[in-house]
Short mmCIF file of C-alpha atoms in Angstrom, two decimals:
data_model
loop_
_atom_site.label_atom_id
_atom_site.label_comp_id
_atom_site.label_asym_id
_atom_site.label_seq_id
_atom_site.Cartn_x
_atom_site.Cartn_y
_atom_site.Cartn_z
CA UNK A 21 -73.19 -58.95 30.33
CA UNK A 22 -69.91 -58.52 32.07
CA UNK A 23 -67.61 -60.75 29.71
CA UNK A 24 -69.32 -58.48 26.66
CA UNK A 25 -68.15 -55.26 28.89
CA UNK A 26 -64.70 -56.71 29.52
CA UNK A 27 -64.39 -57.35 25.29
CA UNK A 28 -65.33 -54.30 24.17
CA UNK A 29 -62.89 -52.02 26.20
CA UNK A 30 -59.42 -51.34 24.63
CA UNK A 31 -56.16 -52.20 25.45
CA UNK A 32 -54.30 -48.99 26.62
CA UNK A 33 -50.69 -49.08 26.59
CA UNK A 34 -48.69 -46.03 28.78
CA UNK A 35 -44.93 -45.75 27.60
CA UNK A 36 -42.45 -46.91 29.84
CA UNK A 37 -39.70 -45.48 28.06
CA UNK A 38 -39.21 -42.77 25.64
CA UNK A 39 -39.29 -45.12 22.12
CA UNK A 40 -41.78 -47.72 23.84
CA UNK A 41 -45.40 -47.57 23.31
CA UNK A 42 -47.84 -48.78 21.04
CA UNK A 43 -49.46 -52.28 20.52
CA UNK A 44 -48.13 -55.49 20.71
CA UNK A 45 -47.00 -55.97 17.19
CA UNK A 46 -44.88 -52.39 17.38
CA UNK A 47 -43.80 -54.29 20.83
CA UNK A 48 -42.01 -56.88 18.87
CA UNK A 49 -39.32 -53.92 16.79
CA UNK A 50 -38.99 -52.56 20.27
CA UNK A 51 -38.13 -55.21 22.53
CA UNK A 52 -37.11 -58.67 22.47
CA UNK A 53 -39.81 -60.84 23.07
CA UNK A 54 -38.96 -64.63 24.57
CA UNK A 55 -35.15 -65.90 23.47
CA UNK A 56 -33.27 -64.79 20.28
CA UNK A 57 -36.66 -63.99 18.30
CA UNK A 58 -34.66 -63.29 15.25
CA UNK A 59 -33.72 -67.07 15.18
CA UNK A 60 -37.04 -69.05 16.20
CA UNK A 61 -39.57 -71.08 13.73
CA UNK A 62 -42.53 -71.46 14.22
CA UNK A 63 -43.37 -74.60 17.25
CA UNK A 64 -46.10 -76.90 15.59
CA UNK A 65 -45.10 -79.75 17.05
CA UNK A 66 -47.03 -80.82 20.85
CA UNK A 67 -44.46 -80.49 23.77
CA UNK A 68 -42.95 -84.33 24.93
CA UNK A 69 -42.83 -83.16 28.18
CA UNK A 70 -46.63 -83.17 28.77
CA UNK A 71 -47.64 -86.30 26.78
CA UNK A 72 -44.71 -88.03 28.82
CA UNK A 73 -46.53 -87.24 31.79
CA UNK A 74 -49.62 -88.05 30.90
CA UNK A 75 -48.71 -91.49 29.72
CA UNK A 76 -47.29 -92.49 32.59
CA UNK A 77 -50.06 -91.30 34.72
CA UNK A 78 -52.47 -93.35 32.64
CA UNK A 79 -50.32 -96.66 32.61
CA UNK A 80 -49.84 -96.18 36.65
CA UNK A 81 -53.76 -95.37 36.98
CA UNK A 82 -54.57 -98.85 35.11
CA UNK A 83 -52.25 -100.69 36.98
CA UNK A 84 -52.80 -99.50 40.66
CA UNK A 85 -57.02 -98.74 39.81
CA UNK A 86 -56.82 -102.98 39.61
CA UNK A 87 -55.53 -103.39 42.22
CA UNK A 88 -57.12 -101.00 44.48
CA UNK A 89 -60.85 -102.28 43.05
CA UNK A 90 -61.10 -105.53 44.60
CA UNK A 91 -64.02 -104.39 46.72
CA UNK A 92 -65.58 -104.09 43.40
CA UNK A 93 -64.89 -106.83 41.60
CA UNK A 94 -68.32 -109.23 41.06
CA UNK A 95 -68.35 -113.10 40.23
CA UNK A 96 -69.30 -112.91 36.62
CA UNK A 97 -66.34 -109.84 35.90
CA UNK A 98 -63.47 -109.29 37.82
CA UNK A 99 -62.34 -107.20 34.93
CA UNK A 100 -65.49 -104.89 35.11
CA UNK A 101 -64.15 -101.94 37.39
CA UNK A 102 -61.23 -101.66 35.14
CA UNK A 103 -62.58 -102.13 32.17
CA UNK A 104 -65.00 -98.90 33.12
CA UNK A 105 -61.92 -97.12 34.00
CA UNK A 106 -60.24 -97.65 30.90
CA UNK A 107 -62.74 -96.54 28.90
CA UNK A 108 -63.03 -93.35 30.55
CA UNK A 109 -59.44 -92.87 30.16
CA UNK A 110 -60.15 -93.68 26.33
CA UNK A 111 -63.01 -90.85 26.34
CA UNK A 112 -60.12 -88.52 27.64
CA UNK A 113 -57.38 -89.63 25.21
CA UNK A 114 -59.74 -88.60 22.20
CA UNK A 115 -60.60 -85.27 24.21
CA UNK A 116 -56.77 -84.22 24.06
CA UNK A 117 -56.20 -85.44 20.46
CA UNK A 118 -59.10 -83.07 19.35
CA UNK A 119 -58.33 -80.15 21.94
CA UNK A 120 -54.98 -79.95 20.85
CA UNK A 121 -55.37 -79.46 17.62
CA UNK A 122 -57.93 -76.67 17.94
CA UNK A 123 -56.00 -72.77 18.34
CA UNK A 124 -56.23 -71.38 22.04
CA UNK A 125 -58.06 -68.49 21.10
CA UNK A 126 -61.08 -70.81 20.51
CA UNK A 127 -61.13 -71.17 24.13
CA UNK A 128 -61.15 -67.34 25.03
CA UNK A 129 -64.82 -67.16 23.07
CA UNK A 130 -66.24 -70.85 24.93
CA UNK A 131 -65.48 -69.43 28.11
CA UNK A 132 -68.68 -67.29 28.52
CA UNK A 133 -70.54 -70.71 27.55
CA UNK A 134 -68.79 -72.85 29.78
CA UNK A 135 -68.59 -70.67 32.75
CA UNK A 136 -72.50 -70.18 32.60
CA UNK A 137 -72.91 -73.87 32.14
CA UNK A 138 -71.13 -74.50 35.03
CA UNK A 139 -72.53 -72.65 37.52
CA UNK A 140 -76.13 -73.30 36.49
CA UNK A 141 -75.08 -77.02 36.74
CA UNK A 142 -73.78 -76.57 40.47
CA UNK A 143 -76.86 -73.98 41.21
CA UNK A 144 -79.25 -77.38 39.75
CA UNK A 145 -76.99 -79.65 42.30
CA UNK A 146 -76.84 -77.96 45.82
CA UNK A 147 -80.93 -77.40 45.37
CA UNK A 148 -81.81 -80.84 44.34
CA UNK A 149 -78.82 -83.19 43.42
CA UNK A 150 -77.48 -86.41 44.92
CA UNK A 151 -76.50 -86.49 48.46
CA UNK A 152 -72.66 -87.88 48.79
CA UNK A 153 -71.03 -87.74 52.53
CA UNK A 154 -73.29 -85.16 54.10
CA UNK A 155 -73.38 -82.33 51.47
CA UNK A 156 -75.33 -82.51 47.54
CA UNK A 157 -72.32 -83.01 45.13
CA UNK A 158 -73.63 -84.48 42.27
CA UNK A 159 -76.67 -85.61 39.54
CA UNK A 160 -76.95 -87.84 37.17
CA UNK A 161 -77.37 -87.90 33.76
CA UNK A 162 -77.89 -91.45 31.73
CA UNK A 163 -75.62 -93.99 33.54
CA UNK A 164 -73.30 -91.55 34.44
CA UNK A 165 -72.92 -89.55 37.50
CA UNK A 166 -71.63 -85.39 37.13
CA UNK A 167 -69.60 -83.98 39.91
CA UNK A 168 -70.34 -80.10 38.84
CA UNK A 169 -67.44 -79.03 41.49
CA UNK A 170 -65.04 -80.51 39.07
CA UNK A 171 -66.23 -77.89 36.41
CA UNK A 172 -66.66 -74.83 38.07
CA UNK A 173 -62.68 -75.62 39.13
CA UNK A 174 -61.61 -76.06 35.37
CA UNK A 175 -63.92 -72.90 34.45
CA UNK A 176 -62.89 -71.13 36.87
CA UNK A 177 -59.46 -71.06 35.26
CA UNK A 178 -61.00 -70.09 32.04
CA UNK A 179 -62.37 -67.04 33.52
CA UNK A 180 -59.31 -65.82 35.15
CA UNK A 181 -57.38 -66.54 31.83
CA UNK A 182 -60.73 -64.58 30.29
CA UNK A 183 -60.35 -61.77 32.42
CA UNK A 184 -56.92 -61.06 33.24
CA UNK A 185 -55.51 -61.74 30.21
CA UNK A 186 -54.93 -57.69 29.78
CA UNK A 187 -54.46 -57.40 33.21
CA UNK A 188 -50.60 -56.90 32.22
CA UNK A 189 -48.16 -54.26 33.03
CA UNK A 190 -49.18 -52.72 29.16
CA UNK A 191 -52.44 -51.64 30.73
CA UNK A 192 -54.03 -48.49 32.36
CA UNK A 193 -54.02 -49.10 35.94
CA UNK A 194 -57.53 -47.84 36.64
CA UNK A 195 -58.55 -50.64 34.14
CA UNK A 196 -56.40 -53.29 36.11
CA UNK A 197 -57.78 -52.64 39.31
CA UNK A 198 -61.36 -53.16 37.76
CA UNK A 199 -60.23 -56.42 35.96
CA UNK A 200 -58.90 -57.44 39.32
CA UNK A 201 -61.90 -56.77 41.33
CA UNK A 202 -64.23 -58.33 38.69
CA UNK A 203 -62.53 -61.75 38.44
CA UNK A 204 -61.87 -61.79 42.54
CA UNK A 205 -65.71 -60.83 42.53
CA UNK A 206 -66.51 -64.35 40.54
CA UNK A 207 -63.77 -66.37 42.79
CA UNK A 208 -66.04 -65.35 45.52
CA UNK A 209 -69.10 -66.45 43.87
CA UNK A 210 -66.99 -69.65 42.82
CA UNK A 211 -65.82 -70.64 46.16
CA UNK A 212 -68.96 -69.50 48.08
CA UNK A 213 -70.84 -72.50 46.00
CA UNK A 214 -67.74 -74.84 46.76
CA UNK A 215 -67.83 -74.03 50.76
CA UNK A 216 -71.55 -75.37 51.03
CA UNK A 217 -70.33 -78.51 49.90
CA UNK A 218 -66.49 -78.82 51.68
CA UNK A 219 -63.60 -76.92 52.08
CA UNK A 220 -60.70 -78.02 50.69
CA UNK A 221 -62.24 -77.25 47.02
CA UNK A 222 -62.85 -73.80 48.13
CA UNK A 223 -59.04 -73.61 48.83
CA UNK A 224 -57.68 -75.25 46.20
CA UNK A 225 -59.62 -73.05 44.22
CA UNK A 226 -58.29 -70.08 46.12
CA UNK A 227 -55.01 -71.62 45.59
CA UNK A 228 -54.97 -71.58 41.63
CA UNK A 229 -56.73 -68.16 41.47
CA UNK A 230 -54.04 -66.91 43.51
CA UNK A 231 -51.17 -68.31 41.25
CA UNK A 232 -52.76 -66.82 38.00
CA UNK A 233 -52.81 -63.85 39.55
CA UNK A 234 -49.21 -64.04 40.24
CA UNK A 235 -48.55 -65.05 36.50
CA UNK A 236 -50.83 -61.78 35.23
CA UNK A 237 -48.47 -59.94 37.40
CA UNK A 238 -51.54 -58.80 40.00
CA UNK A 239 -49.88 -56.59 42.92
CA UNK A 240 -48.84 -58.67 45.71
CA UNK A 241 -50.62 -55.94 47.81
CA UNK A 242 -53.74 -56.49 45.99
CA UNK A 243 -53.49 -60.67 46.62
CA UNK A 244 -53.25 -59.81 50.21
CA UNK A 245 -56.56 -58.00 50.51
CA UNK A 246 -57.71 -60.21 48.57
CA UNK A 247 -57.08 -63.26 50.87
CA UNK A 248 -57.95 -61.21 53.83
CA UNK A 249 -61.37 -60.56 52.68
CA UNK A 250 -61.84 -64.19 51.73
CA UNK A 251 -60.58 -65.57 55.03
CA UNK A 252 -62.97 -63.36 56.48
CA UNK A 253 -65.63 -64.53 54.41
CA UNK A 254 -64.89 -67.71 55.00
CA UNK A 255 -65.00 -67.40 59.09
CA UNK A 256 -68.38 -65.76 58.59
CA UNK A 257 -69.71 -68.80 56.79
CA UNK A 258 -67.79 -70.94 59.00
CA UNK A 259 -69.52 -69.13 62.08
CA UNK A 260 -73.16 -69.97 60.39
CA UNK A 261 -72.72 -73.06 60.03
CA UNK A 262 -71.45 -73.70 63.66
CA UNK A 263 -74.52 -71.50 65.05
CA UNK A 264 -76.70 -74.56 63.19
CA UNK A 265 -75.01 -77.31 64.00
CA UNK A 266 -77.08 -78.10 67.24
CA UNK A 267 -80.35 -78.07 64.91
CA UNK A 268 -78.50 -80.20 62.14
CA UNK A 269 -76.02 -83.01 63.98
CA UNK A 270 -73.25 -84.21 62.06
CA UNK A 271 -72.80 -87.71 60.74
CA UNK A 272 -69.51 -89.38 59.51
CA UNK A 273 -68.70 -92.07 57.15
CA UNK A 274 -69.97 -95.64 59.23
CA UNK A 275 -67.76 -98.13 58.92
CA UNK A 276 -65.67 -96.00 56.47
CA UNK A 277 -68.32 -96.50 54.08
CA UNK A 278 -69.67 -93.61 52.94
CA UNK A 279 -73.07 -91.96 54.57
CA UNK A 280 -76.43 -92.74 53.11
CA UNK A 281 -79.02 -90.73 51.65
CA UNK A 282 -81.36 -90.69 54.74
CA UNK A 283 -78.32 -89.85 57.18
CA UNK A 284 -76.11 -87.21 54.72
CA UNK A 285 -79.71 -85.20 55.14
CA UNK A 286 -79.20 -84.32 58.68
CA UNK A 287 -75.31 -83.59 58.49
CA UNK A 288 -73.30 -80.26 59.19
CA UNK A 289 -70.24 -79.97 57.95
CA UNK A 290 -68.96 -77.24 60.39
CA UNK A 291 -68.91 -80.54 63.00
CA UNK A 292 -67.44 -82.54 60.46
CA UNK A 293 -64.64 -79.95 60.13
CA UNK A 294 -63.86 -79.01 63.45
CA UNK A 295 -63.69 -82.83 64.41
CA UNK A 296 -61.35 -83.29 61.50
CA UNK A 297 -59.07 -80.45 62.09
CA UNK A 298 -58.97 -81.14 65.45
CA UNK A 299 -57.59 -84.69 64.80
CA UNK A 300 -55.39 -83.53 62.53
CA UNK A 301 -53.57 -81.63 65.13
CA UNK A 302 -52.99 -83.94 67.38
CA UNK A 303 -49.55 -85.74 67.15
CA UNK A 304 -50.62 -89.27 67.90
CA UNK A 305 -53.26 -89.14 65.73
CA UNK A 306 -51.27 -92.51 63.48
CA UNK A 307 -51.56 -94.64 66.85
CA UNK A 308 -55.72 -94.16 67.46
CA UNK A 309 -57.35 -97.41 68.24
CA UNK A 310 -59.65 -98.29 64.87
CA UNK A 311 -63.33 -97.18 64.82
CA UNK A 312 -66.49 -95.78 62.81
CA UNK A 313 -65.17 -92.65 62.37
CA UNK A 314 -61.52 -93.16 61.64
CA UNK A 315 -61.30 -96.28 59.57
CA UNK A 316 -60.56 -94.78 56.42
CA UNK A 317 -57.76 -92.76 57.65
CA UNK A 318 -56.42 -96.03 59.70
CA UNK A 319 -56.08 -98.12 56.93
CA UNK A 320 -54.88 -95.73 54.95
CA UNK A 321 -51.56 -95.42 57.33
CA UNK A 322 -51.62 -99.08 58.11
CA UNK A 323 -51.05 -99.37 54.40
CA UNK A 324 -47.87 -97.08 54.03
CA UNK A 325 -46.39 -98.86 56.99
CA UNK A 326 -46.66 -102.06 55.03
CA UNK A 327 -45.18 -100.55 51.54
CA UNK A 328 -42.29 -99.80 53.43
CA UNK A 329 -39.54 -98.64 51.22
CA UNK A 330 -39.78 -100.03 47.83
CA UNK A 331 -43.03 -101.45 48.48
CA UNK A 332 -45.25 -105.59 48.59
CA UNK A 333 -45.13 -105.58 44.75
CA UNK A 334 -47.74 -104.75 41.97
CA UNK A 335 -51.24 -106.75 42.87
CA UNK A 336 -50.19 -107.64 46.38
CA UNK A 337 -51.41 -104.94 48.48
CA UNK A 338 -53.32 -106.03 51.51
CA UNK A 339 -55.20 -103.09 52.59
CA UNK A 340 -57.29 -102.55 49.53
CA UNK A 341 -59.60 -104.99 51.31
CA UNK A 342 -59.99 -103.11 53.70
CA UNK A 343 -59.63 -99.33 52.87
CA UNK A 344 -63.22 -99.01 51.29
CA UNK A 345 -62.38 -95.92 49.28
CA UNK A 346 -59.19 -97.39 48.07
CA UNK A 347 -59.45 -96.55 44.70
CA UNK A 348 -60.99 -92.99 45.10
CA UNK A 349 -59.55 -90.46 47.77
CA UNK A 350 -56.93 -92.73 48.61
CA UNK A 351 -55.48 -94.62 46.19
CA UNK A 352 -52.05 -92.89 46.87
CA UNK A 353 -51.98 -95.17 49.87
CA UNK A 354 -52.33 -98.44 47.34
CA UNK A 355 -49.62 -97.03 45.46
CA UNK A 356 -47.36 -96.16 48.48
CA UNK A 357 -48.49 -100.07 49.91
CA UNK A 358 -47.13 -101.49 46.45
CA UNK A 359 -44.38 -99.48 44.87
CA UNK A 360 -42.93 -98.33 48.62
CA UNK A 361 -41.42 -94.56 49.20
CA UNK A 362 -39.96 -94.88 45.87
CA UNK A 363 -43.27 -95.34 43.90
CA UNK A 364 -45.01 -92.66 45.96
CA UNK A 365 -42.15 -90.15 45.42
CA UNK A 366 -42.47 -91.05 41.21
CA UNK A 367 -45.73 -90.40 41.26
CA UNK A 368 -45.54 -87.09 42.90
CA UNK A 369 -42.41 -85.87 41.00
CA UNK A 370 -44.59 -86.59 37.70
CA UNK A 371 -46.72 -83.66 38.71
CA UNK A 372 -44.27 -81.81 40.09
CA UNK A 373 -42.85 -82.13 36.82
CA UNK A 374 -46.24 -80.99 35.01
CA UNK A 375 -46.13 -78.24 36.77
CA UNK A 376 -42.58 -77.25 35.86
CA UNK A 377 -42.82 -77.86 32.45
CA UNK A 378 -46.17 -76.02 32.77
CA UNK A 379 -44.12 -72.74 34.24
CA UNK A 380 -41.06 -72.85 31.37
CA UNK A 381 -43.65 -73.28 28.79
CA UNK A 382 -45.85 -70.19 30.16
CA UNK A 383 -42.42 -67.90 30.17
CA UNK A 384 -41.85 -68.30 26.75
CA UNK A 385 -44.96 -67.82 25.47
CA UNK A 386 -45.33 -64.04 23.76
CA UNK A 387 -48.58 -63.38 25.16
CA UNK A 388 -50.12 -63.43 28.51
CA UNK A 389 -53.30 -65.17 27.82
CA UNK A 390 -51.72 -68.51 26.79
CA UNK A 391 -49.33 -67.91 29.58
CA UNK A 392 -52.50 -68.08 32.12
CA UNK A 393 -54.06 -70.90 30.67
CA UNK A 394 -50.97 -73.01 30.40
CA UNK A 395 -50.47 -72.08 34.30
CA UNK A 396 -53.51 -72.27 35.14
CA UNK A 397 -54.50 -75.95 33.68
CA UNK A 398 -51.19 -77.03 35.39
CA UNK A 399 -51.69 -75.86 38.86
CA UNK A 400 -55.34 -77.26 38.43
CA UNK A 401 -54.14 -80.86 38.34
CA UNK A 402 -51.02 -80.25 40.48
CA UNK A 403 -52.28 -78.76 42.71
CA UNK A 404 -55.22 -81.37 43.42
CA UNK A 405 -52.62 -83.99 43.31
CA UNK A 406 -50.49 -82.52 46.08
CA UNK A 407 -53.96 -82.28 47.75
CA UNK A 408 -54.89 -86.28 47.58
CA UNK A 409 -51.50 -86.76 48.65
CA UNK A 410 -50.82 -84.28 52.05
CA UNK A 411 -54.89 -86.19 53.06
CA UNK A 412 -53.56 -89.56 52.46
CA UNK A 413 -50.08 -89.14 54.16
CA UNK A 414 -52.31 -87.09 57.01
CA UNK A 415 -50.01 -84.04 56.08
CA UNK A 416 -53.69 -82.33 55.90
CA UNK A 417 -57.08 -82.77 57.25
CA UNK A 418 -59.37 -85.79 55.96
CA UNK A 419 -61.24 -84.53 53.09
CA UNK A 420 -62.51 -86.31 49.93
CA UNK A 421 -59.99 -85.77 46.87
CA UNK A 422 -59.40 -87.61 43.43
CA UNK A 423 -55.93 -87.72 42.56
CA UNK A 424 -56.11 -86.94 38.82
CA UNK A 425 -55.91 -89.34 36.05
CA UNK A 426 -55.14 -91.92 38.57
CA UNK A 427 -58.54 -92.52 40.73
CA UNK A 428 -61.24 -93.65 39.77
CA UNK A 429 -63.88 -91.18 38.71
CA UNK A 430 -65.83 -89.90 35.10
CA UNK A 431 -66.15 -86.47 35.72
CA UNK A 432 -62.50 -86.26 37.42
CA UNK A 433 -60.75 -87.87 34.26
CA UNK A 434 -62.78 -86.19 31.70
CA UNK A 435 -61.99 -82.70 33.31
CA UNK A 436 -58.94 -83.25 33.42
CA UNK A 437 -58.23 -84.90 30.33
CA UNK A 438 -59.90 -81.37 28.84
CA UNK A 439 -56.56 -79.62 30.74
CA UNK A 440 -54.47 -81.83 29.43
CA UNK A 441 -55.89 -80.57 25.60
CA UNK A 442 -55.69 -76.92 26.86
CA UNK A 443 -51.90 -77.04 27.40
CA UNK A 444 -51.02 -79.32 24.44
CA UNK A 445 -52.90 -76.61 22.38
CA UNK A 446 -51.29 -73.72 23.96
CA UNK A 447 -47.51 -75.63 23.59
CA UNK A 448 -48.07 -76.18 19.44
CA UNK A 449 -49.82 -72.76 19.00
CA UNK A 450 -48.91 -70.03 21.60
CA UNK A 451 -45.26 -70.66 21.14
CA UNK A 452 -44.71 -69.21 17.80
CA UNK A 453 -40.89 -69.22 17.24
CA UNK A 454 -39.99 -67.32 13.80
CA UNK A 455 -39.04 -63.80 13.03
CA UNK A 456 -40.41 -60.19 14.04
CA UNK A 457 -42.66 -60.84 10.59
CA UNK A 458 -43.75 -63.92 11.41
CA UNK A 459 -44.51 -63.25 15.06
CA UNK A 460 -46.28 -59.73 14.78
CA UNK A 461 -48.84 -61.89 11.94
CA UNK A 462 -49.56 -64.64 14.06
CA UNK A 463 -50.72 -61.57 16.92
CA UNK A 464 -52.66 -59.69 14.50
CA UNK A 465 -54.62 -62.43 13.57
CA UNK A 466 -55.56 -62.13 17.45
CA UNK A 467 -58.78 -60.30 19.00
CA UNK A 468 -57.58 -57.26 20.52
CA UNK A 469 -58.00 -58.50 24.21
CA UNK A 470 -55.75 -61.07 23.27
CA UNK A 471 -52.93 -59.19 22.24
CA UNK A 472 -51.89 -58.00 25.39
CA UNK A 473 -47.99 -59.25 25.97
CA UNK A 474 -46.91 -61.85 28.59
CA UNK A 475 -45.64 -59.68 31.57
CA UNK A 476 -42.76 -62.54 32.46
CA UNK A 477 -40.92 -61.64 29.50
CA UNK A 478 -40.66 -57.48 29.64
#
């Protein structure tokens, strides 16, 4: 099995200097590792920065998920939408107290698991799950209904952590370029599964791949071949599907609604693409007369016009009538309708912020595995955010995208509640501030393939 292959090799460390060489620990005499080592303790407190954020994405996403629900709302509970949301959101707030406590290098021996769970749960859904908007996306299990795209995005950061994690500059560069080809080899597999069911989760895959990469200090030569072959890849399947879209019509959302069962059975997406990327080009594309087809998209602009600059006020937008998805892949338009420019640029400076926060905590950690996670969790949600919000604003082709924490959606909190836990536990453990003693104990207490140091820092 390939992740027992990729344990059982060792670390090899070449000398970059005459007195340099050895393992990590010996790494520590040598060099200075992260900011005056000599005068750090020990961090066992969780980083502010990241619980801010995440409060005040939670508090925003009960506020605005009310609001934007009022297509849901039934006679005998107007409370019921939120009341499901909220208790999703409590699910997730246990998952990060309990995540964060546990040490990170727990999650370097789940990976294997949760990778393989993964993809057998996405193999199970594009042969026989539930048809959503012309592709299979989903099954269900109880009462509740499993997006499996949302996990193999969240594993798939796992395994790049998993596998590039001595993919540093302390490694022999035969054993690099393997490590390299091996995890680009499983983004392929990854985002081959995404493309049969839409594209923009194949590239925002490719898009957090890419900036691990970066972080594990991956050859910028080596990224380019590497997004050469999967663009070409990509046009191949691309080409396929085109060459079968006369035997398999496309169907869009009715009404803005989305498509049935009986009518998501006879789609393409390659139509659905092209006619989407098509309209995305054109400049007048916000003055299009209202149909069918473009309703969501319609709405969704009608409803920025109306927010204006600082917005209608809390519980008074008037689209969410109207915009049938409003409190899925485009509740960003509710919360530009409400809070105006200056609520929509809040909401995407708290990611922005994640993300920042995410990238000064990853410098200073010692080692390069924690660095990739805490990177890699980060991008995961920021990058899906900036997503939802380039579709809503039409900055990017239509395409079906949660914004996290905020919309509505099980799987889409509780995945990324689980990345919120990752980076909480990689803030209070992976940032050990104390002396050369104290540091070179906390890495021998380490698994080999974890020891391999944080590239960033050297």
């Amino acid at each position: 099995m390939i992740f027992e292959t990729l344990s059982e090799k060792k670390s090899v460390r070449p000398p970059r200097q005459p007195d340099a060489g050895g393992d990590a620990r010996t790494n520590i005499d040598n060099n200075t590792v992260g900011a005056d080592v000599g005068a750090l303790k020990p961090a066992h407190r969780y980083d502010k920065h990241i619980w801010g954020a995440y409060i005040m994405l939670c508090l925003i996403s009960i506020v605005e998920l009310y609001s934007a629900s009022s297509r849901e709302i039934s006679a005998t509970n107007i409370y019921a939408p939120l009341l499901r949301h909220m208790m999703h959101l409590g699910i997730g707030f246990f998952i990060i107290i309990s995540l964060q406590r546990i040490h990170y290098r727990k999650f370097y021996f789940a990976t294997p698991w949760i990778v393989l769970i993964s993809i057998l749960a996405m193999v199970y859904t594009l042969i026989n799950g539930e048809y959503v908007n012309g592709a299979r996306r989903s099954f269900s299990i109880i009462i509740m209904s499993v997006q499996p795209a949302e996990f193999l995005k969240f594993s798939a950061v796992l395994l790049v952590a998993y596998i590039l994690c001595r993919s540093s500059k302390s490694v022999d560069p035969k054993m690099e370029r393997w490590l390299v080809i091996v995890c680009a080899g499983f983004i392929g597999l990854f985002g081959g599964m995404l493309f049969s069911q839409g594209l923009t989760n194949t590239l925002l895959l490719m898009a957090i791949s890419m900036s691990m990469m970066l972080v594990a200090a991956v050859k910028v030569k080596r990224l380019a071949v590497i997004i050469m072959i999967f663009g070409i890849l990509g046009g191949l399947g691309y080409m396929y599907k085109k060459a079968t879209l006369d035997d398999k019509p496309d169907t869009e959302m009715v009404a803005g609604a989305p498509a049935t069962a009986v009518e998501s059975k006879s789609s393409n997406r390659a139509g659905v693409w092209e006619s989407r990327l098509t309209n995305f080009l054109r400049f007048d594309k916000y003055n299009d007369k209202i149909n069918d087809k473009n309703a969501q998209e319609q709405y969704s602009y009608i409803a920025q016009a109306h927010g204006g600059v600082i917005g209608v006020g809390l519980g008074n937008s008037r689209e969410t009538s109207r915009l049938s998805l409003a409190f899925s892949d485009y509740i960003y338009a509710i919360i530009i309708e409400e809070s105006g420019l200056i609520g929509g640029l809040f909401v995407m400076l708290l990611y922005l912020w994640l993300m920042a926060r995410a990238a000064t905590l990853a410098y200073r950690c010692n080692l390069v595995y924690p660095a990739l996670l805490m990177i890699g969790m980060a991008v995961y949600i920021g990058f899906q955010a900036i997503f939802h919000m380039a579709i809503v604003t039409g900055a990017f082709p239509v395409s079906g995208q949660p914004l996290p924490l905020i919309s509505k959606g099980g799987t889409s909190i509780l995945v990324t509640s689980v990345a919120f836990g990752v980076m909480l536990s990689v803030s209070r453990h992976a940032l050990q501030r104390g002396n050369r003693k104290q540091i070179r104990e906390d890495i021998s207490s380490l698994p080999e393939n974890l020891q391999a140091l944080n590239p960033s820092q050297n």
